[in-house]
Coordinates of C-alpha atoms in Angstrom, one line a residue:
M24 CA 213.4 140.1 17.6
I25 CA 215.8 142.0 19.9
K26 CA 213.3 141.8 22.8
N27 CA 213.4 138.0 22.8
S28 CA 217.2 138.0 22.3
L29 CA 217.6 139.5 25.8
D30 CA 215.3 137.3 27.8
K31 CA 216.8 135.2 30.6
E32 CA 216.7 131.9 28.8
K33 CA 218.6 133.3 25.7
I34 CA 221.2 134.9 28.0
N35 CA 221.8 131.7 29.9
R36 CA 222.3 129.8 26.6
I37 CA 224.9 132.2 25.3
D38 CA 226.6 133.0 28.7
K39 CA 228.0 129.5 29.0
S40 CA 230.7 130.6 31.5
G41 CA 228.3 132.3 33.9
L42 CA 229.7 135.9 33.8
F43 CA 226.3 137.4 34.4
T44 CA 226.1 135.5 37.8
E45 CA 229.3 137.2 38.8
Y46 CA 227.8 140.7 38.2
E47 CA 224.7 139.7 40.1
N48 CA 227.0 139.2 43.1
W49 CA 228.7 142.6 43.0
T50 CA 226.9 143.9 46.1
N51 CA 228.3 140.9 48.1
Q52 CA 231.7 141.4 46.4
A53 CA 231.7 144.9 47.7
K54 CA 230.8 143.9 51.2
N55 CA 233.5 141.2 51.3
A56 CA 236.1 143.5 49.8
I57 CA 235.4 146.3 52.4
E58 CA 236.2 143.8 55.2
I59 CA 239.7 143.0 53.9
E60 CA 242.5 144.5 56.0
P61 CA 245.6 145.0 53.8
N62 CA 249.1 144.3 55.1
L63 CA 251.0 147.5 55.6
P64 CA 254.6 148.4 54.9
K65 CA 257.0 149.2 57.7
N66 CA 258.2 152.3 56.1
Q67 CA 255.2 154.7 55.9
K68 CA 257.1 157.8 54.8
F69 CA 256.5 158.7 51.2
D70 CA 255.5 161.8 49.2
N71 CA 254.2 160.2 45.9
I72 CA 252.2 157.2 44.9
L73 CA 252.5 154.9 41.9
F74 CA 249.7 152.4 41.3
V75 CA 250.9 149.6 39.0
G76 CA 248.5 147.3 37.1
M77 CA 247.1 146.2 33.8
G78 CA 243.6 145.7 32.4
G79 CA 240.9 145.3 35.0
S80 CA 243.4 145.6 37.9
A81 CA 244.6 149.0 36.6
T82 CA 241.0 150.2 36.6
S83 CA 241.3 150.4 40.4
G84 CA 244.1 152.9 40.1
D85 CA 242.2 154.9 37.5
I86 CA 239.2 155.1 39.8
I87 CA 241.2 156.3 42.8
Q88 CA 242.9 158.9 40.6
S89 CA 239.5 160.1 39.2
W90 CA 237.9 160.1 42.7
L91 CA 240.7 161.9 44.5
R92 CA 242.1 164.2 41.8
D93 CA 240.7 167.3 43.6
E94 CA 241.6 166.2 47.1
L95 CA 244.8 164.2 47.2
K96 CA 247.7 166.4 48.2
M97 CA 250.5 164.2 46.8
P98 CA 251.1 163.0 43.2
F99 CA 249.3 159.8 42.3
E100 CA 250.1 158.1 39.0
V101 CA 248.8 154.9 37.3
L102 CA 251.5 152.9 35.5
K103 CA 250.4 150.4 32.8
D104 CA 253.8 149.2 31.7
Y105 CA 257.0 147.4 32.8
K106 CA 259.3 150.4 33.1
L107 CA 259.2 152.6 36.2
P108 CA 259.2 156.4 35.8
A109 CA 262.5 158.1 36.7
Y110 CA 261.1 159.7 39.9
V111 CA 260.4 156.4 41.6
G112 CA 262.6 156.0 44.7
K113 CA 262.9 156.0 48.5
T114 CA 259.9 158.4 48.9
T115 CA 257.6 156.5 46.6
L116 CA 254.8 154.2 47.6
V117 CA 254.2 151.6 44.9
I118 CA 251.0 149.6 44.9
G119 CA 251.1 146.6 42.6
A120 CA 247.7 145.1 41.8
S121 CA 247.1 142.0 39.7
I122 CA 244.0 140.0 40.6
S123 CA 245.3 136.9 38.7
G124 CA 248.8 137.4 40.2
E125 CA 250.3 136.5 36.9
T126 CA 250.6 139.9 35.2
Q127 CA 254.1 140.3 33.9
E128 CA 254.2 144.0 33.7
T129 CA 253.1 144.4 37.4
I130 CA 255.4 141.8 38.7
S131 CA 258.4 143.3 36.8
A132 CA 257.7 146.8 38.0
C133 CA 257.2 145.7 41.6
I134 CA 260.5 143.8 41.7
D135 CA 262.4 146.7 40.1
A136 CA 260.8 149.2 42.5
K137 CA 261.9 147.1 45.5
T138 CA 265.3 145.9 44.4
K139 CA 266.6 148.7 42.2
R140 CA 264.8 151.9 43.5
N141 CA 264.4 151.1 47.2
A142 CA 260.8 152.2 47.0
T143 CA 258.1 151.2 49.5
V144 CA 256.2 148.5 47.8
V145 CA 252.9 146.6 48.6
S146 CA 251.0 144.1 46.4
I147 CA 247.5 142.8 46.0
S148 CA 246.5 139.6 44.2
A149 CA 244.5 136.4 44.5
G150 CA 247.7 134.5 44.7
G151 CA 250.0 133.6 41.7
K152 CA 253.5 134.7 41.0
L153 CA 252.9 138.1 42.5
Q154 CA 252.3 136.7 45.9
K155 CA 255.3 134.3 45.7
I156 CA 257.7 137.0 44.5
S157 CA 256.3 139.4 47.2
E158 CA 256.9 136.9 49.9
K159 CA 260.4 136.2 48.6
N160 CA 261.3 139.9 48.5
N161 CA 259.7 140.9 51.8
I162 CA 256.9 142.9 50.1
P163 CA 253.7 143.2 52.2
H164 CA 251.1 141.3 50.2
T165 CA 247.3 141.2 50.6
K166 CA 245.5 138.2 49.3
V167 CA 242.1 138.8 47.9
R168 CA 239.5 136.7 46.1
M169 CA 239.1 136.4 42.3
A170 CA 235.7 136.1 40.5
L171 CA 235.3 134.2 37.3
V172 CA 237.7 136.6 35.5
P173 CA 239.9 139.4 36.8
R174 CA 237.7 142.2 35.1
A175 CA 234.7 141.0 37.1
S176 CA 236.8 141.1 40.3
L177 CA 237.2 144.9 40.2
L178 CA 236.0 145.6 43.7
Y179 CA 238.5 143.0 45.2
A180 CA 241.4 145.1 43.9
L181 CA 239.8 148.6 44.4
L182 CA 238.4 148.5 47.9
P183 CA 241.4 147.0 49.7
S184 CA 243.6 149.6 47.9
I185 CA 241.4 152.3 49.3
T186 CA 241.5 150.8 52.8
L187 CA 245.3 150.7 52.4
L188 CA 245.4 154.4 51.7
K189 CA 243.2 155.1 54.7
N190 CA 245.3 153.0 57.0
L191 CA 248.4 154.9 55.8
N192 CA 246.6 158.2 56.6
V193 CA 246.7 159.3 52.9
I194 CA 242.9 159.7 52.8
K195 CA 240.1 160.1 55.4
S196 CA 237.8 157.2 56.4
P197 CA 235.7 156.1 53.4
K198 CA 232.7 154.9 55.5
K199 CA 230.4 157.3 53.8
E200 CA 231.5 156.0 50.4
H201 CA 231.2 152.4 51.4
S202 CA 227.6 152.9 52.5
D203 CA 226.8 154.7 49.2
I204 CA 228.5 151.9 47.1
I205 CA 226.5 149.1 48.8
R206 CA 223.2 151.1 48.5
L207 CA 223.8 151.9 44.8
L208 CA 224.9 148.5 43.7
D209 CA 222.0 146.8 45.5
K210 CA 219.5 149.2 43.8
Q211 CA 221.2 149.0 40.4
G212 CA 221.5 145.3 40.5
K213 CA 217.8 144.8 41.1
A214 CA 217.0 147.1 38.2
I215 CA 219.2 145.8 35.4
N216 CA 219.9 142.1 36.0
K217 CA 219.0 139.6 33.4
N218 CA 215.6 138.8 35.0
I219 CA 214.3 142.3 34.4
P220 CA 212.6 142.7 31.0
L221 CA 213.8 145.0 28.2
E222 CA 210.9 147.5 28.7
T223 CA 212.1 148.4 32.2
N224 CA 215.8 147.5 32.0
T225 CA 218.0 150.6 31.4
A226 CA 221.1 148.5 30.5
K227 CA 219.2 146.3 28.0
K228 CA 217.6 149.3 26.3
F229 CA 220.9 151.1 26.0
A230 CA 222.6 148.0 24.6
K231 CA 219.8 147.7 22.1
E232 CA 220.4 151.3 20.9
V233 CA 224.1 150.7 20.5
F234 CA 223.6 147.4 18.7
E235 CA 221.2 149.1 16.2
M236 CA 223.6 151.8 15.4
A237 CA 226.0 149.2 14.1
S238 CA 229.2 151.4 14.2
P239 CA 232.1 151.3 16.6
P240 CA 231.2 153.3 19.8
T241 CA 233.1 156.4 20.7
I242 CA 232.9 157.3 24.4
Y243 CA 233.2 160.9 25.5
S244 CA 233.7 162.0 29.1
S245 CA 235.3 164.7 31.3
Q246 CA 238.5 163.9 33.2
T247 CA 236.3 163.4 36.3
L248 CA 234.7 160.3 34.6
Y249 CA 237.9 159.1 32.9
A250 CA 237.8 155.8 34.9
P251 CA 234.3 154.8 33.8
G252 CA 234.9 156.0 30.3
Y253 CA 238.1 154.0 29.8
R254 CA 236.7 151.0 31.6
F255 CA 233.6 151.0 29.3
K256 CA 235.9 151.0 26.3
A257 CA 237.8 148.0 27.7
S258 CA 234.6 146.2 28.6
L259 CA 233.2 146.7 25.1
N260 CA 236.5 145.2 23.8
E261 CA 236.6 142.2 26.1
N262 CA 232.9 141.4 26.7
S263 CA 231.3 142.6 23.5
K264 CA 234.3 141.9 21.3
I265 CA 233.9 145.2 19.4
R266 CA 236.3 148.1 18.8
A267 CA 235.7 151.3 20.8
Q268 CA 237.5 154.4 21.7
H269 CA 237.4 156.8 24.7
I270 CA 238.1 160.5 24.2
L271 CA 238.3 163.2 26.9
L272 CA 236.5 166.6 27.0
P273 CA 237.5 169.4 26.6
E274 CA 240.5 168.1 24.6
L275 CA 238.2 166.6 21.9
C276 CA 236.9 170.1 21.2
H277 CA 240.4 171.0 19.9
N278 CA 240.8 168.1 17.4
E279 CA 238.3 165.1 17.4
I280 CA 235.2 167.1 16.4
Q281 CA 236.8 168.2 13.1
S282 CA 236.7 164.6 12.0
W283 CA 232.9 164.4 12.3
G284 CA 230.9 164.6 9.1
K285 CA 227.7 163.6 7.4
N286 CA 229.3 161.2 4.9
K287 CA 229.0 157.5 5.5
D288 CA 232.6 156.9 6.6
N289 CA 232.4 159.4 9.5
K290 CA 229.3 157.9 11.1
I291 CA 229.9 157.1 14.8
T292 CA 228.0 155.7 17.8
S293 CA 228.4 158.6 20.3
I294 CA 228.1 157.7 24.0
V295 CA 228.4 160.7 26.3
L296 CA 229.0 160.2 30.1
R297 CA 227.7 163.0 32.2
D298 CA 228.3 163.8 35.9
E299 CA 225.3 165.3 37.8
N300 CA 227.7 167.7 39.5
E301 CA 229.7 168.7 36.5
S302 CA 231.0 172.3 36.5
Q303 CA 229.4 175.1 34.5
E304 CA 232.3 175.0 32.1
Q305 CA 231.9 171.2 31.6
K306 CA 228.2 171.6 31.2
A307 CA 228.6 174.3 28.5
R308 CA 231.1 172.1 26.6
F309 CA 228.8 169.0 26.7
E310 CA 225.8 171.0 25.5
S311 CA 227.9 172.5 22.6
L312 CA 229.1 169.0 21.8
N313 CA 225.6 167.5 21.7
T314 CA 224.4 170.4 19.5
L315 CA 227.2 169.7 17.0
L316 CA 226.5 166.0 17.0
I317 CA 222.8 166.5 16.3
K318 CA 223.8 168.9 13.5
M319 CA 225.9 166.1 12.0
N320 CA 222.9 163.7 12.2
I321 CA 224.7 161.8 15.0
K322 CA 222.4 160.9 17.9
P323 CA 224.3 161.3 21.2
L324 CA 223.5 158.6 23.8
E325 CA 223.9 160.0 27.3
V326 CA 224.5 158.2 30.5
H327 CA 224.3 160.1 33.8
T328 CA 225.8 159.4 37.2
E329 CA 223.8 158.7 40.3
G330 CA 224.9 158.7 43.9
K331 CA 225.7 160.7 47.1
T332 CA 229.5 160.4 46.9
Q333 CA 231.9 160.7 43.9
L334 CA 233.3 157.3 44.5
G335 CA 229.8 155.8 44.7
K336 CA 228.8 157.5 41.4
I337 CA 231.9 156.2 39.6
I338 CA 231.5 152.6 40.7
N339 CA 227.7 152.6 40.1
L340 CA 228.3 154.0 36.6
I341 CA 230.9 151.3 35.9
Y342 CA 228.4 148.7 37.0
L343 CA 225.8 149.9 34.6
L344 CA 228.3 150.2 31.7
D345 CA 229.7 146.7 32.3
Y346 CA 226.1 145.3 32.2
I347 CA 225.5 147.2 28.9
S348 CA 228.6 145.5 27.4
L349 CA 227.4 142.1 28.6
Y350 CA 223.9 142.6 27.0
L351 CA 225.6 143.8 23.8
A352 CA 227.6 140.5 23.7
I353 CA 224.3 138.6 24.0
L354 CA 222.8 140.6 21.1
K355 CA 225.8 139.7 19.0
K356 CA 225.3 136.0 20.1
I357 CA 228.8 136.0 21.7
D358 CA 229.8 134.4 25.1
P359 CA 231.2 137.5 26.9
T360 CA 233.7 135.6 29.0
P361 CA 236.4 134.1 26.6
T362 CA 239.2 136.4 25.4
P363 CA 241.2 134.1 23.1
H364 CA 243.3 136.8 21.5
I365 CA 244.4 138.1 24.9
D366 CA 245.1 134.6 26.1
E367 CA 247.2 133.8 23.0
V368 CA 249.5 136.8 23.5
K369 CA 249.8 136.1 27.2
N370 CA 250.7 132.4 26.5
R371 CA 253.3 133.4 24.0
L372 CA 254.9 135.9 26.4
K373 CA 255.0 133.3 29.2
K374 CA 257.7 131.4 27.4
S375 CA 260.1 134.4 27.7
F376 CA 259.2 135.6 31.2

């Protein structure tokens, strides 16, 4: 029975590495990360920002971009690659984030930005090669903690990055957002942790629905919730070990929806992320989307944001979605922590880096 599959004892037997414990500690992780004071660059004159990272570290850049897209007055881009865009130069602030400190793409981009483009570069990691190379090249480095795995250390990369932007006068003080984040994580953590039974646990119930649909999930969101949508796709890949895709609205209304059909091959698990403050245009699109899904005999599973600030809503939604991916792993009888395929590729590349 699925109910018994998600009880605390069963979870502890499958979660051999203890990843659930890391998520139970997210409120404390947020409190600790808020207190970190990042090292600042001497040159504080720039007119564009490039956030460099991969995987869970890049999520921090995605969150900042989603959060500030309607407020930030200068270009902000997230790079998930080795090669720098052509515009990067003297007036660019490059933030290189790699929780492990071993991410090749981030290290390479930071070195090139500093030595070849004369950009203003700062870095964030829990140590590793990124810290060593930063110190060697006079790049201001901020050392943070790392949880069991980088993807569970999200707040250690995100919140110091936000403090950095505040201290460089790019954004206003995030005190209101900090309070909202702590409140939301504390409330959410008490409601969806492994001790809470299926009947009253939103994350467990949602994971059960996804598991029973038995088809690769497709996540739909607006640009406003791009960060939680893409993060959920990645968490389903890494924690649940299942394929998933993330598609943005309204773009999907111009292509994706034509692929839907009633035949067996077109069946999908549709997960729709909704913002409580979405615009009338977004609301109309989502309602039309759901109507069409139902017409195609596809049940849309909706998840809604909660919070007083946009940043708080984004982080709280990610927290819920990450928990769903963990419970889905348990239902599949898979330890959510190990990522052997990713490790194999990284180990092969180490020999040439």
